[in-house]
Tab-separated table of C-alpha atoms and ligand atoms in Angstrom:
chain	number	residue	atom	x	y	z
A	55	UNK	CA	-3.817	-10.298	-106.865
A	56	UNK	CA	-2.776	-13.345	-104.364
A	57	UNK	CA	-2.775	-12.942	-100.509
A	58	UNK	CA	1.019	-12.354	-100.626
A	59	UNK	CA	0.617	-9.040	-102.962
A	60	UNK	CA	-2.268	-7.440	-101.231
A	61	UNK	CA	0.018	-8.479	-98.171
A	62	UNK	CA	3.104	-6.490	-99.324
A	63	UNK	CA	0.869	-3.666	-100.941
A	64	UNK	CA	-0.741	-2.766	-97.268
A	65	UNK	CA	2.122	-3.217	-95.267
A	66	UNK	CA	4.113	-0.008	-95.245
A	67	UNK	CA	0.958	1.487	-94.853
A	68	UNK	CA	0.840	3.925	-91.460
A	69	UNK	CA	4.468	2.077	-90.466
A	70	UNK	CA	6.278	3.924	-88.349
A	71	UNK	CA	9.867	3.642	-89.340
A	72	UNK	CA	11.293	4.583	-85.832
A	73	UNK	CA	9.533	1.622	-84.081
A	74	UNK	CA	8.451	-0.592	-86.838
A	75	UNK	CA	5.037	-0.427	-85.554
A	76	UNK	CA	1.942	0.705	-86.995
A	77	UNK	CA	0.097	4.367	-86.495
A	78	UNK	CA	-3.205	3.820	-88.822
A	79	UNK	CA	-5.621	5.749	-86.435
A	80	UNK	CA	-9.007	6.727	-87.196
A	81	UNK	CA	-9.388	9.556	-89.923
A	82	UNK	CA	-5.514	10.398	-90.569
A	83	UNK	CA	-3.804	9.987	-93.776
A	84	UNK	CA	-2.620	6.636	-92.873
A	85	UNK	CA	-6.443	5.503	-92.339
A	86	UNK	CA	-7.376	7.405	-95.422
A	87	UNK	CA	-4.434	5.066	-97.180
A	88	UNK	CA	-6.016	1.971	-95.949
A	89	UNK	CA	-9.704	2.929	-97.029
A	90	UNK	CA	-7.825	3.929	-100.257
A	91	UNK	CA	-5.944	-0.021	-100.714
A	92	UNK	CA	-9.786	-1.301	-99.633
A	93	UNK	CA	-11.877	0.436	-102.208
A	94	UNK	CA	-9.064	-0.406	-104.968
A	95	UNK	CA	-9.059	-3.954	-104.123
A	96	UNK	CA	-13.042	-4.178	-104.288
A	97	UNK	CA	-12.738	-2.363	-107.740
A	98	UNK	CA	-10.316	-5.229	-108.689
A	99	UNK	CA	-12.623	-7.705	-108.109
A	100	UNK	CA	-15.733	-6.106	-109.706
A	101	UNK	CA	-17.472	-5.864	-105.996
A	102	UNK	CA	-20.050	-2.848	-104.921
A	103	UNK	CA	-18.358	-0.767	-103.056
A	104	UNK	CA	-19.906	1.351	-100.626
A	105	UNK	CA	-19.052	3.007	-97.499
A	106	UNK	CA	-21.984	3.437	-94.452
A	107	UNK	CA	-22.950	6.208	-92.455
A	108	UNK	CA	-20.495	5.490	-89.780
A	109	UNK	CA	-17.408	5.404	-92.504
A	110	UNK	CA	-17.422	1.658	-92.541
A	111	UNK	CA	-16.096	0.138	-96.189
A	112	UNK	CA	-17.984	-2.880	-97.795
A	113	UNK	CA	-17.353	-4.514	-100.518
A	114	UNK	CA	-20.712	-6.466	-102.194
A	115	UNK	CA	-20.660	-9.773	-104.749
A	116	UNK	CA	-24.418	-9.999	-104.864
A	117	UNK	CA	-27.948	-7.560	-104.240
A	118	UNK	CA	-26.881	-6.656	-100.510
A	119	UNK	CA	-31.247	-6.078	-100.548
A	120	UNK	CA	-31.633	-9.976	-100.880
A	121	UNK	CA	-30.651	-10.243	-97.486
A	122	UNK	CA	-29.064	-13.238	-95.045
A	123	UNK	CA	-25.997	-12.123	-96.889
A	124	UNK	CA	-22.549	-13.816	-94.966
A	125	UNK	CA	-20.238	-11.151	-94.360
A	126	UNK	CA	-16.564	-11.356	-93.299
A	127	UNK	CA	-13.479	-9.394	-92.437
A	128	UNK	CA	-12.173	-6.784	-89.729
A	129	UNK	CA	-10.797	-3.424	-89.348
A	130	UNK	CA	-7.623	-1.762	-90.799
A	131	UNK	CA	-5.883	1.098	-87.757
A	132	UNK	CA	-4.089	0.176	-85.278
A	133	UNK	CA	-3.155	0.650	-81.462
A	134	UNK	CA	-0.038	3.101	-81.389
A	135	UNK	CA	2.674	1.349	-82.776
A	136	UNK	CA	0.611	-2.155	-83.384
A	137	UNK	CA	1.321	-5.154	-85.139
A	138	UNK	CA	1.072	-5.859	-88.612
A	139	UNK	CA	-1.229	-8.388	-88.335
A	140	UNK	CA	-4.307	-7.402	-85.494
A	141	UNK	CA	-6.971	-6.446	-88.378
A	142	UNK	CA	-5.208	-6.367	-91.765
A	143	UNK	CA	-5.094	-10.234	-91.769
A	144	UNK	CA	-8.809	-10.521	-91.625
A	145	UNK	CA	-9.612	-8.078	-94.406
A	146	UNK	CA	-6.558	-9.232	-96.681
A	147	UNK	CA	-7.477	-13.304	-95.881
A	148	UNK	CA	-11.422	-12.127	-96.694
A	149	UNK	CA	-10.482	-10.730	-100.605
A	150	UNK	CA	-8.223	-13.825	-100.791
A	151	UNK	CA	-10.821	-15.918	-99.580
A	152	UNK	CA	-13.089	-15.024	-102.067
A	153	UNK	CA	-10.222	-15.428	-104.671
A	154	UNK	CA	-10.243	-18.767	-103.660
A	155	UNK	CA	-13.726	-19.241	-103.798
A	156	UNK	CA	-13.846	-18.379	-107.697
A	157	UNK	CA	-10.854	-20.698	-108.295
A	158	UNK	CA	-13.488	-23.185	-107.406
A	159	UNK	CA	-16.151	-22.310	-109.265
A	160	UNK	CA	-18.854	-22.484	-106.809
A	161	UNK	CA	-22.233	-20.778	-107.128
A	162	UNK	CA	-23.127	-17.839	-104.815
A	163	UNK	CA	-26.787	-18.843	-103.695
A	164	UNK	CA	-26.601	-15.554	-100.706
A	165	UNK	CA	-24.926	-12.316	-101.161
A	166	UNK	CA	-21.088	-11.756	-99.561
A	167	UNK	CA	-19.773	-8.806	-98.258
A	168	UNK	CA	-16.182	-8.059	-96.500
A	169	UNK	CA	-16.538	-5.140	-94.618
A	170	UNK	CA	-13.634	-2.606	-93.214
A	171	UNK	CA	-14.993	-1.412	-89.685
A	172	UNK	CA	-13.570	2.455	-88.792
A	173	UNK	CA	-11.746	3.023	-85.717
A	174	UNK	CA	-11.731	-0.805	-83.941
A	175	UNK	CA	-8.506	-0.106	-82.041
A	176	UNK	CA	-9.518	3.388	-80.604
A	177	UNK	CA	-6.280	4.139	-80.380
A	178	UNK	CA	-7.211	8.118	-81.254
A	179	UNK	CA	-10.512	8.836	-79.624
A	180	UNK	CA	-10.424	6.401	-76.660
A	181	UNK	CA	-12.787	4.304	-77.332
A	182	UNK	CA	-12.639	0.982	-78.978
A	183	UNK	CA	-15.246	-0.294	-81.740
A	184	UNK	CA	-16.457	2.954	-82.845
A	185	UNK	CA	-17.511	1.845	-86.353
A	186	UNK	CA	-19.313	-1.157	-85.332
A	187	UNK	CA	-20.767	0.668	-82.119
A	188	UNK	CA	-22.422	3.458	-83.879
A	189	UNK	CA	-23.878	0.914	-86.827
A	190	UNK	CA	-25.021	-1.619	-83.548
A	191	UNK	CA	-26.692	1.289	-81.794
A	192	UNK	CA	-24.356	0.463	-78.809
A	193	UNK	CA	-22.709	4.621	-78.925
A	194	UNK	CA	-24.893	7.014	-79.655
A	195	UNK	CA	-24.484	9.917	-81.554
A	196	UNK	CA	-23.922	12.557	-79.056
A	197	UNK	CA	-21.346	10.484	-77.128
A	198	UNK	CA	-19.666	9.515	-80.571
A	199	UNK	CA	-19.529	13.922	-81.187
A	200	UNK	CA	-17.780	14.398	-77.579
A	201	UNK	CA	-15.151	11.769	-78.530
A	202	UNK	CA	-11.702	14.060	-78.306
A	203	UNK	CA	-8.090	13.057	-79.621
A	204	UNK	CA	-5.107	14.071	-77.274
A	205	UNK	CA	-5.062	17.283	-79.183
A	206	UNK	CA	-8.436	18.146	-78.214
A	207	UNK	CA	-9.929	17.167	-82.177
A	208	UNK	CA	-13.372	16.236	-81.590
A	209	UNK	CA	-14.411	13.155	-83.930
A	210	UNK	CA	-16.836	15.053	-85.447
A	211	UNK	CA	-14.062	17.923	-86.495
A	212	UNK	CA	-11.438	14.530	-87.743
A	213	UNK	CA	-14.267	13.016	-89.742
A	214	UNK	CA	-14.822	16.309	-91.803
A	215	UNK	CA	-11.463	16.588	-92.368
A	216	UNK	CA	-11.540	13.410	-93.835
A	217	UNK	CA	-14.521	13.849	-96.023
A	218	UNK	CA	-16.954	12.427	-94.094
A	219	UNK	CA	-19.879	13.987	-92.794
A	220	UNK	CA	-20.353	13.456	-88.955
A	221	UNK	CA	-24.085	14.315	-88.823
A	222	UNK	CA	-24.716	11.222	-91.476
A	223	UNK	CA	-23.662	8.782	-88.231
A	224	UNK	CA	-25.847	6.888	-85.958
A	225	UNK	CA	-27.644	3.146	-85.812
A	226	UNK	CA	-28.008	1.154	-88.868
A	227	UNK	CA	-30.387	-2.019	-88.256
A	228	UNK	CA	-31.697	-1.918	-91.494
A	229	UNK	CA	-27.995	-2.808	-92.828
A	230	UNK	CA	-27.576	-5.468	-90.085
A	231	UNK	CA	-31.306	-6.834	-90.713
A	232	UNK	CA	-29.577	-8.246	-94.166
A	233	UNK	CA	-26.362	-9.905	-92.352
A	234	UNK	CA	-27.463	-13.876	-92.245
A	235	UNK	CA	-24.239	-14.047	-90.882
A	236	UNK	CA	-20.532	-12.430	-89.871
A	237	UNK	CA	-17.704	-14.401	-89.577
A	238	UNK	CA	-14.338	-12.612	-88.544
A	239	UNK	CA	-10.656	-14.114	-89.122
A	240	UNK	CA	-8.305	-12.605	-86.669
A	241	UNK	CA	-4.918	-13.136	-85.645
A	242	UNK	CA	-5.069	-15.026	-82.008
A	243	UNK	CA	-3.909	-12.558	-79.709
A	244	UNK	CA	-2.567	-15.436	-77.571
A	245	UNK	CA	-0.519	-18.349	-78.024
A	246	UNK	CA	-3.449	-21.427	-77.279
A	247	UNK	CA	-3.318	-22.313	-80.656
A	248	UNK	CA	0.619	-22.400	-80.685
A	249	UNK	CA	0.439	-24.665	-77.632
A	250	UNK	CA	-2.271	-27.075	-79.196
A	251	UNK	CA	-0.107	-27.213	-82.463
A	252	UNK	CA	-3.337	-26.235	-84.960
A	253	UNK	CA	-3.188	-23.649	-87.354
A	254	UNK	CA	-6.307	-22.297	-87.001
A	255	UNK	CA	-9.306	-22.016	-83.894
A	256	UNK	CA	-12.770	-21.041	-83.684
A	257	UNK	CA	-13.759	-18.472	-81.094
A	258	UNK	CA	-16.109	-19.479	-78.548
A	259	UNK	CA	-16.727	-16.323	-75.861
A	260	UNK	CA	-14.491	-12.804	-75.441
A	261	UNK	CA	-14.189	-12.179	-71.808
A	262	UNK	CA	-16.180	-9.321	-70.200
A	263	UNK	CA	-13.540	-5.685	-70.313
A	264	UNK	CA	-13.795	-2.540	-69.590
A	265	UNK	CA	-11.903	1.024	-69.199
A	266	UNK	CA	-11.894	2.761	-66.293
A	267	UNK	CA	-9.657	6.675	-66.253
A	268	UNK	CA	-8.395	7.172	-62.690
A	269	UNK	CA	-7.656	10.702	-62.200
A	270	UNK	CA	-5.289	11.216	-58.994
A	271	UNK	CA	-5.195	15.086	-57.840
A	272	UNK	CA	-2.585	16.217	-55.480
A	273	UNK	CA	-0.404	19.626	-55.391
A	274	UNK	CA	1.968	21.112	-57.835
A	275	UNK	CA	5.247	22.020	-56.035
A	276	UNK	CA	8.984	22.455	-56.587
A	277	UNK	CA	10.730	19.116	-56.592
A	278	UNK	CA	13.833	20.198	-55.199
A	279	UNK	CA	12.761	22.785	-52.717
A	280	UNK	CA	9.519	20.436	-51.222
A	281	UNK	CA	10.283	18.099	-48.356
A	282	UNK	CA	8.945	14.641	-48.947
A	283	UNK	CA	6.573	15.296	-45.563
A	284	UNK	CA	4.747	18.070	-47.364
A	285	UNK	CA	4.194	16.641	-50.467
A	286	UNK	CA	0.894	16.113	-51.814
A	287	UNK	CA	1.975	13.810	-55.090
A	288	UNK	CA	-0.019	12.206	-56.845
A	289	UNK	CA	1.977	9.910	-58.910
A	290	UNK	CA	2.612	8.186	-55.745
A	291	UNK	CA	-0.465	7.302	-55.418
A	292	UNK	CA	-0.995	6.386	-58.889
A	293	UNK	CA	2.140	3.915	-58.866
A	294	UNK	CA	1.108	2.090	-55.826
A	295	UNK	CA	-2.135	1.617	-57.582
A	296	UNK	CA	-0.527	0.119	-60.184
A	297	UNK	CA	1.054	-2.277	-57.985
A	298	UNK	CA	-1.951	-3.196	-56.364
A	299	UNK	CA	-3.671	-3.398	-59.717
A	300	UNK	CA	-1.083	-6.221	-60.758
A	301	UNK	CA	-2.384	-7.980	-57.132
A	302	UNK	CA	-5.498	-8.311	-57.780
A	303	UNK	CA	-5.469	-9.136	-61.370
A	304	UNK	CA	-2.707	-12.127	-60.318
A	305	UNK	CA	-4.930	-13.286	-57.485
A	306	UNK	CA	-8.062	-13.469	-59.458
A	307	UNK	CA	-6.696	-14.744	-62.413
A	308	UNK	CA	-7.645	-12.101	-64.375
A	309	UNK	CA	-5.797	-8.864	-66.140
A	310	UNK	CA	-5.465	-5.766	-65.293
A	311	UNK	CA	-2.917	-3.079	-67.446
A	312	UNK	CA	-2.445	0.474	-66.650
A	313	UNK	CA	-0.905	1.658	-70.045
A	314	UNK	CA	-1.673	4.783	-70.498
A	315	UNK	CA	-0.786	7.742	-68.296
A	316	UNK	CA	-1.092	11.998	-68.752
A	317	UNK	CA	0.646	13.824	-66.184
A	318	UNK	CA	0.034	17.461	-65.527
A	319	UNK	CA	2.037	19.868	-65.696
A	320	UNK	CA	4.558	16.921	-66.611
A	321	UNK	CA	7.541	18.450	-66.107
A	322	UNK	CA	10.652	17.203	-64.619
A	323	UNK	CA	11.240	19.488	-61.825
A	324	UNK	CA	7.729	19.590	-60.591
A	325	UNK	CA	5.691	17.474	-58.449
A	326	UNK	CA	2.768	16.721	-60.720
A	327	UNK	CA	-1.069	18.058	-60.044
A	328	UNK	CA	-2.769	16.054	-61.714
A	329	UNK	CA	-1.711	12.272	-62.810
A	330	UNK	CA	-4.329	10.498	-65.121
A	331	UNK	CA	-4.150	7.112	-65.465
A	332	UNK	CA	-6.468	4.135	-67.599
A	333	UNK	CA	-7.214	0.904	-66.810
A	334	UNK	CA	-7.884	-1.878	-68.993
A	335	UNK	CA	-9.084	-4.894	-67.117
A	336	UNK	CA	-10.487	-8.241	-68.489
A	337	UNK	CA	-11.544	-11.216	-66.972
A	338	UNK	CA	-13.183	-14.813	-67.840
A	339	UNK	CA	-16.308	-13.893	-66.018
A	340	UNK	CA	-18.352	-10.717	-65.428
A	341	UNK	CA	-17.906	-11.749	-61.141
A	342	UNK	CA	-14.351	-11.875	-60.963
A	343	UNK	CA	-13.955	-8.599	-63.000
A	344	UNK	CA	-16.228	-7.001	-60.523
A	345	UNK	CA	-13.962	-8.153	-57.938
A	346	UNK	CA	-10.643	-7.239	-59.305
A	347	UNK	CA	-11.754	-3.656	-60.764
A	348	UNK	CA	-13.449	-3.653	-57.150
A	349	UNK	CA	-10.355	-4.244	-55.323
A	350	UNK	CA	-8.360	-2.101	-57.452
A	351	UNK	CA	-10.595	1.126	-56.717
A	352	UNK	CA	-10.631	0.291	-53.302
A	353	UNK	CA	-6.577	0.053	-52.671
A	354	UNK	CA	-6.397	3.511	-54.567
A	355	UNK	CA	-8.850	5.315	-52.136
A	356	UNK	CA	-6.927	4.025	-49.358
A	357	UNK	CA	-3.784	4.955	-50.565
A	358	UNK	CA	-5.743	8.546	-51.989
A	359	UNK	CA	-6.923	8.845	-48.359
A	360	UNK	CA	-3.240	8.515	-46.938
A	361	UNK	CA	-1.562	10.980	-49.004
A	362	UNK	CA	-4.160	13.678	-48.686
A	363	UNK	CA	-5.236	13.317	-52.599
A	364	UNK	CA	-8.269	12.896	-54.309
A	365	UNK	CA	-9.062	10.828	-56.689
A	366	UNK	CA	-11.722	10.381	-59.258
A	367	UNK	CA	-12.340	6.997	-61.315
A	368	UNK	CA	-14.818	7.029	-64.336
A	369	UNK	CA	-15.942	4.055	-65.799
A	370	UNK	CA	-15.365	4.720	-69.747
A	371	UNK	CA	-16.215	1.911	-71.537
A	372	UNK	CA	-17.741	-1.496	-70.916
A	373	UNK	CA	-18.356	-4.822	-73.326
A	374	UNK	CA	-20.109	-7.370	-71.398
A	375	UNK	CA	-18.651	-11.483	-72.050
A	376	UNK	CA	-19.985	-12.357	-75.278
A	377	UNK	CA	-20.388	-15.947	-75.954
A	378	UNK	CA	-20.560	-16.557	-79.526
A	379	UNK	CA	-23.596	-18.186	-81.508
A	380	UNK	CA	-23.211	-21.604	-80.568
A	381	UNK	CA	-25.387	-22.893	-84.039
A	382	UNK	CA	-22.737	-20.776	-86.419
A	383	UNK	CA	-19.746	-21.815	-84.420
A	384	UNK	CA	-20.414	-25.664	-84.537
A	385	UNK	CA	-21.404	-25.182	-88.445
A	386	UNK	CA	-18.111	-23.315	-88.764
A	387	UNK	CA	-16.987	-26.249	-86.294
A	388	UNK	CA	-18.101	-29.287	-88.949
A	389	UNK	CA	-16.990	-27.575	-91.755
A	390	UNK	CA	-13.724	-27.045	-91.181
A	391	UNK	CA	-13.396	-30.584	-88.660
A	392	UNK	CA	-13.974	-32.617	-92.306
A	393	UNK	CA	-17.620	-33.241	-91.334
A	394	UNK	CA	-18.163	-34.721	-95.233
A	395	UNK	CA	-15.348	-32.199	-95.738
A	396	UNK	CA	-11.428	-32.906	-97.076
A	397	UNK	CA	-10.468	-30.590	-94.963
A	398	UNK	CA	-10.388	-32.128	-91.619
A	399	UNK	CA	-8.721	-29.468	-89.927
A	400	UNK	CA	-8.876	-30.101	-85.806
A	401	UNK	CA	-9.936	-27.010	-84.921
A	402	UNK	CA	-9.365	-26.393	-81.291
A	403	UNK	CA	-12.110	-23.964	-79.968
A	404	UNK	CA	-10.893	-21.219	-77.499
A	405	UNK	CA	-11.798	-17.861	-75.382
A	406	UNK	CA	-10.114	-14.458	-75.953
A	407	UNK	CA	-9.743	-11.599	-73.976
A	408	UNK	CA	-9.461	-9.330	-77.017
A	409	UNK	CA	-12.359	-7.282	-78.032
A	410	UNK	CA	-13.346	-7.417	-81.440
A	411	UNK	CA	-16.196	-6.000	-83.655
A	412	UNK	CA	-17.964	-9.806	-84.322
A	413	UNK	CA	-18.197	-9.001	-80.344
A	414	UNK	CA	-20.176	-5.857	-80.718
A	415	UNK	CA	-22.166	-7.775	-83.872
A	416	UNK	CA	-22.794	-10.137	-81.468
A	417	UNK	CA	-26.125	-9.298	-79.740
A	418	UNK	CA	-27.705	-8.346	-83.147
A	419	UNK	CA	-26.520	-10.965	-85.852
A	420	UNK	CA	-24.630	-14.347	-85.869
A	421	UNK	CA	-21.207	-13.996	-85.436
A	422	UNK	CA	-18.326	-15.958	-85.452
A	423	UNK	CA	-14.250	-15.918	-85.047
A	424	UNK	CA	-11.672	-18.070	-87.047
A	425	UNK	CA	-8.229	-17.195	-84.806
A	426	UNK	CA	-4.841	-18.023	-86.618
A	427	UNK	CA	-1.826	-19.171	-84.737
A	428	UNK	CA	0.338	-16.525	-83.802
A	429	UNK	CA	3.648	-18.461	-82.501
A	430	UNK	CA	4.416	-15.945	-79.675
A	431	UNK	CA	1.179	-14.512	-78.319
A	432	UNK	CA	2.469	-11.109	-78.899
A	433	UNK	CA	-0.421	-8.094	-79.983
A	434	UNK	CA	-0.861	-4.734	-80.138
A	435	UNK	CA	2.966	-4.706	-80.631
A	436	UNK	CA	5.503	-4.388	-83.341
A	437	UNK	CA	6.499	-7.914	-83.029
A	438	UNK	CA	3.120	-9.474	-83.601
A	439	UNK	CA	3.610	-12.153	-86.148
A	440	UNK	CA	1.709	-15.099	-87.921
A	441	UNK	CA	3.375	-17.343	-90.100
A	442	UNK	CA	2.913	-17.567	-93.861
A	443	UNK	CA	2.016	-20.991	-94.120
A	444	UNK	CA	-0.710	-20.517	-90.899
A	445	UNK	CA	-1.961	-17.384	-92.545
A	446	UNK	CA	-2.896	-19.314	-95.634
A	447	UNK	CA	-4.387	-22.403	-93.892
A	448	UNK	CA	-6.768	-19.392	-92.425
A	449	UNK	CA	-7.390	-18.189	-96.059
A	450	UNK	CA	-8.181	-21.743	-96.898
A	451	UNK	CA	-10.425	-22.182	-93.764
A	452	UNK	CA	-12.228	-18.997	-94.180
A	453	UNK	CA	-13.167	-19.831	-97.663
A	454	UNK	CA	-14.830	-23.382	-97.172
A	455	UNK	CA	-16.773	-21.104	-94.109
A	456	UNK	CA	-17.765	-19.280	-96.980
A	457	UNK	CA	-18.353	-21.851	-99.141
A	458	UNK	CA	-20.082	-23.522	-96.536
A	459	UNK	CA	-22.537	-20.829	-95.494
A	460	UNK	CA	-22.893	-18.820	-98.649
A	461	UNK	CA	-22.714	-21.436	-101.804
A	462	UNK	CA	-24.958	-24.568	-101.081
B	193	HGY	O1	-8.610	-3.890	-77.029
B	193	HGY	C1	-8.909	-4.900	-77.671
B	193	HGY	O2	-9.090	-5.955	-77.111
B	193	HGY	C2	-9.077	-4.849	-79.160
B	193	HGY	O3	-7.828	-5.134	-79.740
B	193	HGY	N1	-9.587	-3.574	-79.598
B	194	MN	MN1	-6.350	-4.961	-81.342
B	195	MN	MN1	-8.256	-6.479	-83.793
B	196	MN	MN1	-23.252	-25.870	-79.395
């Protein structure tokens, strides 16, 4: 099974054939597809397969109880209509990095894993990293059982329909007391390493980012019988805040995106009641994001204040900067940069505003990022894309960092 046939086996997987884009969300028939490919590729390769309390998928070549076992890969679903690549390259490039690795004929002296984390994106229950949260003791179990989808399924209700049991979930620091190391290959969401010309980068930090819901309230009313004077409206409100959102961001240097909206009673002909909008801001430092998400709140109160509506803004999820482990990323760095190696990649090193579960990882084991070029920057979009010859330079690179860290 090379790269190119687990490739083609995955990707009309959860593909939308209206947009192109991808729909895998977190315990839907597309997901259970994905765990499906997963678990048949591990039983291809003669690995343990398990899957965690939190619904996680690993696949073990070695006594996962020996511990400081190196473990690599990603997640599988999807933002609404994503990319094919934002996950799915990581997990495919980890079972064809090991493929590689027994062309070679080295000896395992440390257990390897490559691990599917549940519900990265999301994209169905709002909150991003759900899998590696719960395992990282970073969401605890009674926020994880008020998650809701749009259509009011709690997670608990979308995990038993999957076969999984939601009372099993919760922290898992014996399973992360065994991890020596995780190293993650991702698509760069970004085009540094198209500018720089190199295949293939090693992460250094993920900017701070959060989500914040703004929820504007104003009054329901006929649109065509309400003078403008009496109107209470607030999507008004809610697309000045955008604007002002896009001020800040660009003044600071930072990003701010407002891409997600509910509008009630969202109908055509009547002047909303309730608008609902989310924020997703990111920024190279934990100051300026405090300033722009600041400045941002501030401009909608005023604008709130002016138009007679109120407003509520709830903070719903934060990931503080994390700055990867400086030790595994300049061992990652001299393996790949032909330290003694043939390889002698230059591997630019580079910052992402992307969140990512080596992030969550972060503050509990070693973790590390391999990016591969993506020639247009574009993510969490149908037109994603990574070329074939860069995504196999990252199935090369990934397997000398396994080499390197799991087969002296
Ligand atoms: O939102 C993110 O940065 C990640 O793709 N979940
Ligand atoms: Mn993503
Ligand atoms: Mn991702
Ligand atoms: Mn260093």
């Amino acid at each position: 099974m090379t790269f190119h046939s687990m490739w083609a086996e995955l990707l009309p997987i959860g593909r939308s054939s209206a947009s192109g884009g991808y729909r895998r969300y977190a315990w839907t028939a597309a997901d259970a597809d994905c765990r499906a490919w997963f678990t048949q590729q591990a039983e291809d390769r003669g690995l343990v397969y398990e899957v965690d309390r939190n619904g996680n998928q690993w696949a073990w070549l070695g006594d996962p109880a020996a511990g400081d076992a190196v473990v690599t890969g990603s997640h599988l679903d999807s933002v609404p209509d994503g990319g094919a690549f934002d996950g799915p390259l990581g997990v495919v490039s980890s079972f064809a990095a090991l493929d590689e690795l027994r062309g070679r004929n080295v000896q395992f002296t440390k257990p390897l894993a490559i691990v599917n984390f549940g519900d990265e994106e999301g994209a169905r229950f709002g909150l991003a990293c759900v899998g590696s949260r719960l395992t990282a003791g970073q969401l605890t179990v009674e926020q994880a059982h008020r998650l809701t989808d749009g259509d009011g399924v709690s997670l608990p209700r979308a995990m038993e329909a999957a076969g999984y049991d939601p009372d099993a979930i919760g922290p898992d620091p014996e399973r992360l007391d065994r991890i020596g190391a995780f190293v993650e290959l991702h698509v760069e969401q970004g085009r540094a390493l198209d500018l720089s010309g190199d295949p293939v980068g090693i992460a250094s930090a993920i900017w701070p980012h959060g989500r914040w819901r703004y929820d504007f309230r104003g009054e329901a009313n006929h649109a065509g019988t309400t003078r403008l004077v009496d109107r209470r409206d607030p999507m008004l409100c809610y697309a000045e805040t955008v604007l002002a959102a896009r001020r800040e961001a660009q003044f600071a240097g930072a990003v701010a995106t407002f891409g997600k909206i509910s509008v009630e009673p969202n109908g055509v002909n009547a002047i909303p009641s309730l608008v609902r909008g989310w924020l997703d801001s990111r920024a190279a430092d934990q100051e300026t994001l405090d300033t722009v998400v600041a400045g941002i709140e501030k401009a909608a109160r005023e604008y709130a204040d002016a138009h007679g509506i109120d407003l509520d803004v709830v903070r719903e999820s934060f990931t503080p900067v994390v700055e990867f482990d400086h030790a595994l990323r300049d061992e990652l760095g001299d393996i790949l940069g032909g330290a003694g190696g043939d390889t002698a990649l230059k591997v630019p090193v580079l910052g992402t505003g992307a969140g990512h579960d080596a992030g969550i990882l972060s503050g509990r084991i070693p973790t590390a990022m391999l990016f591969v070029r993506n020639p247009t920057g574009v993510s969490h979009s149908p037109a994603e894309s990574a070329a074939e010859d860069d995504c196999l330079a990252g199935v090369r690179a990934l397997a000398d960092v396994l080499e390197g860290l799991a087969c002296r």
